[in-house]
Amino acid sequence: MSFSVRIDDQDSHEPPRPGQCLRTYLRERGRTGVKKGCDTGDCGACTVHVDGLAVHSCLYPAHRADGRSVMTAEGLSTGERLHPLQEAFARASAFQCGYCTPGFVMTAAALTPSQLGGLPEALKGNLCRCTGYRPIEEAVRAAHSEAAGPTPCAPISASISASSSSSSSGSGSGSSSSSSSSSSSSSSSSSSSSSRDPAGHGVVTGTARFTLDHPEPAGLLHIALVRSAHRHAKVMDIDTTAALALPGVRAVLTHHDAPAARFSTALHENTDDDPADTRVLDDVVRHVGQRVAAVVADSPALAQRASRLVRVTYQVLPAVTEADQALDPDAVRVHPDGNIAGDFHATIGDPGRGFAEADLVHEGVFHTQRVQHTALECHASRAWADPEGRLHLHAATQAPHLVRRRLCQIFGLDPDVLRVTAGRLGGSFGRGQDLQTEDITLLAALRTGRPVQLEYTRTDELTAATTRHPFHVGVTLGARHDGTLTAMKLHVLTDTGAYGNQGPSVLNVACSEATALYRVPNLTVEGYCVRTHNVPAGAFRGYGAGQLAFALESALDDLARRLRLDPLALRERAYLSPGEPAPFPGAGGRHPVMDTGLARCLRTLGEARARRLRVRPRGAGQRHLTGEGLAVATRHTVPADGHIAQAAVTLRPDGHYDLAAGVPDFGSGTGKVLCRIAAQALATTVDHIHLRGADSDLLDHHSGGFGSTGVILTGRAVDRACRALAERLRELAVSCAAGSPAGRGPGTRAVPCDASSLPLTVLHDHARASGVPLRAEASALADDTVPSLAFSAQWLCVEVDTVTGLVRVLDSVHVADAGTLMDTAQCRGQIEGAITQGVGTTLREQLLTDGAGRVTTADLRTYTIPHFGEVPPPEVHFVAPENPEGAPPKPMSELPFNPVAPALANAVRDATGIRFTELPLRPDTVWEALNTARPTKRLGGGD
């Protein structure tokens, strides 16, 4: 049977396999910009053009492409010139991780002028978890505006701008607050080319290499997992006969093939709090979806087919389904050592006396749900042996060195025989801080002696990968009439699921960081992290502090109402003042001390809030109720887990520099910032810095890119290494030229020396001849860093539809205490993405299970994340440091997510008079409350 398809102006005549979709057909022909995000037509990451029409290639049968022309993102550009959509996306910084970008570009490139008036409808088939969509809209409109005239494609070398403002406004009305210098983000073509993200060209053209975009090793095998159908059961027998009888099935691995070692799937530098309760494959299953066996076969389809032939005999056991049930002394033990994975107990002052001295005591109980990261790239890994027999694991991880350390412990390997690398990650949000696929993939490679790959499906992600921890929080607050807190009592219960993983650390961070901004002389916290027979939880954006902030900031708002105080005025009395220490210690056992950042955030938020309310006055209609709410969150600027960052820099023969760092690129913009730091320290330009990272061979050790440490710690290590090399080059120049070095750094091409200069290329040759090393290394340790506090303040205005229960965000202001801004546009993008994700997890996202423990929200149609146009762009402000000279940057990758839920819940309370204490605020939940509960009086109407 003849077959012919034209792909990016190249003919292909190889027919597809029976039932093959166009997505996999294109990827097998090198078009790796065609991404897998769902394989159900819900995310748009696989969008291509077929005869000019944008289609989701995961749903498009490959045989239908016969006789047609297919265009992918790789073929959209013309030679060395980007397509206008690609150029616009790069110029507007309309990406973070960039996994969704090729799909968005292809969809936008096919839009007609009439569709621009309804972009939410036109782009509803494309999802982005990172950006918040605002820059995507800017890029799409800019490109089509330019295309309306005879504008040619822009050259690849065209400049990309990044704002250097300290405040930027969203699409809402009103000018920037006077408390911050104001300058809106710009995309002027006159901006410096040094502001271009080095990864931008690869991202917009679809050539950036994510985990499975690298060339496959020859003879690659594929894994399909057999998963448990029971919450808790003993595996009595596994019959693999039928599966092994299929030609092309190479192995079926069970607990008999797995190491006996138990380990924690959490990845931390210090592992004292991580319960070692997991095996690669176990003979006891503790949640629905736990892997029981691994089928290894020649193709993914064959492996899946064979996995359905594996017969497992179980002895079903009683299960613990709720966190409070796990605390019962008579409850079933999830693990032999009990159900409590970790606890937190601390008391400051005399809470009993503090409550007795209070004019008012307020109590509340709050619950947060289980949600999923939903990064568009699914977990994946490959393992193989190189020609010398050395093992190589390539995975979607944030911590290659910690993965290597853990795998070597599990399999009894010498670290020198295992190399771990990571490509660009398609989103993170904490998902890459746990072992997910790495251990079973390495086991399969060791047992078969062949290269092996495991790629999760979206259903795997939603039913078996780690989640955010559900929290159950009891809050008791004592206060005087003026809002001064006299006492606080917290009872915190977290469900870490079937395995301990990150649970104890999440509890510790939540209890120590979420309480860090409150001035309360009498404080007691009692917290428990328990194991249940539910899907395991792990690291998630905010790391527990967001769940606790929801409870604390909601309770604080109710306290303000009962005291008849403005919510912002109460917070000014309830929060720490500059110079006061946080109640609990952080890195190195030191207590972070309050600076002026919080006060500046509150002042800026108050001014913006007043201005926005003047523009959009509050009021209630018969059907639609409006309300406004605010919340504030904080976090320590460095983690307290002993994090270690290392960097190395080497002068190349051509006078450029190779920079090695252990941080993978997952959309935080860390790579671009590290290059800028290096260029500044070496007195050169960014295009002379060539960054390599996420490779255990490049450095002795690096804890990885999590906990918002990419710039804070790795940036410091980069600066130290580059300054050390710069000094070495100056010394070498003196010995070569017999003169005195001049200037603060080596320079772009030469080291200034007296009246002349010595080219770096000459200096490199001299050093090589004389045996002088032109490489410098440096480290930065969290425990050697004085911790401080960063702050995010969020204000939201919402509308509640009383007929449907639907909550809609109308307006948004975010104020960030980010310290010295290294990349304003990128930081703003992080904030916008965090707000959008926070709105999604507050209003509707929830992993639901049936009575048997099976997750029923197993695809992106039942587990829905925010789409384009659903959340308005926020007005974002950055408060300047009190002393800009020498002020360090503060982390903003996670923190802006944390105040969104309480701000939104407070706005809904303001609109409806009903305090919702459990998330999410789904329409059915809100509707039921509106129709069955007697609402309390609204603000201004009494208690």
Short mmCIF file of N, CA and C in Angstrom, two decimals, residues 16 273 387 395 419 515 556-557 631 722:
data_model
loop_
_atom_site.label_atom_id
_atom_site.label_comp_id
_atom_site.label_asym_id
_atom_site.label_seq_id
_atom_site.Cartn_x
_atom_site.Cartn_y
_atom_site.Cartn_z
N PRO A 16 2.25 4.51 8.23
CA PRO A 16 2.16 4.38 9.69
C PRO A 16 1.72 2.98 10.08
N ASP A 273 14.62 13.22 58.04
CA ASP A 273 13.16 13.24 58.22
C ASP A 273 12.42 12.40 57.18
N PRO A 387 29.00 2.39 25.77
CA PRO A 387 29.88 1.33 25.23
C PRO A 387 30.90 0.82 26.23
N ALA A 395 16.37 11.55 33.11
CA ALA A 395 15.04 11.57 33.73
C ALA A 395 14.54 12.99 33.90
N ARG A 419 25.74 7.70 35.84
CA ARG A 419 25.60 9.11 35.48
C ARG A 419 24.11 9.43 35.36
N THR A 515 3.70 30.49 59.84
CA THR A 515 3.52 31.29 61.05
C THR A 515 4.56 32.38 61.22
N LEU A 556 -7.91 34.92 60.25
CA LEU A 556 -7.57 36.30 60.57
C LEU A 556 -8.60 37.27 59.99
N ASP A 557 -9.10 36.96 58.80
CA ASP A 557 -10.14 37.79 58.20
C ASP A 557 -11.42 37.75 59.02
N ALA A 631 -4.90 38.60 51.32
CA ALA A 631 -4.13 37.71 52.18
C ALA A 631 -2.66 37.94 51.93
N CYS A 722 33.08 32.38 39.30
CA CYS A 722 33.50 33.28 38.23
C CYS A 722 34.46 34.34 38.72
#
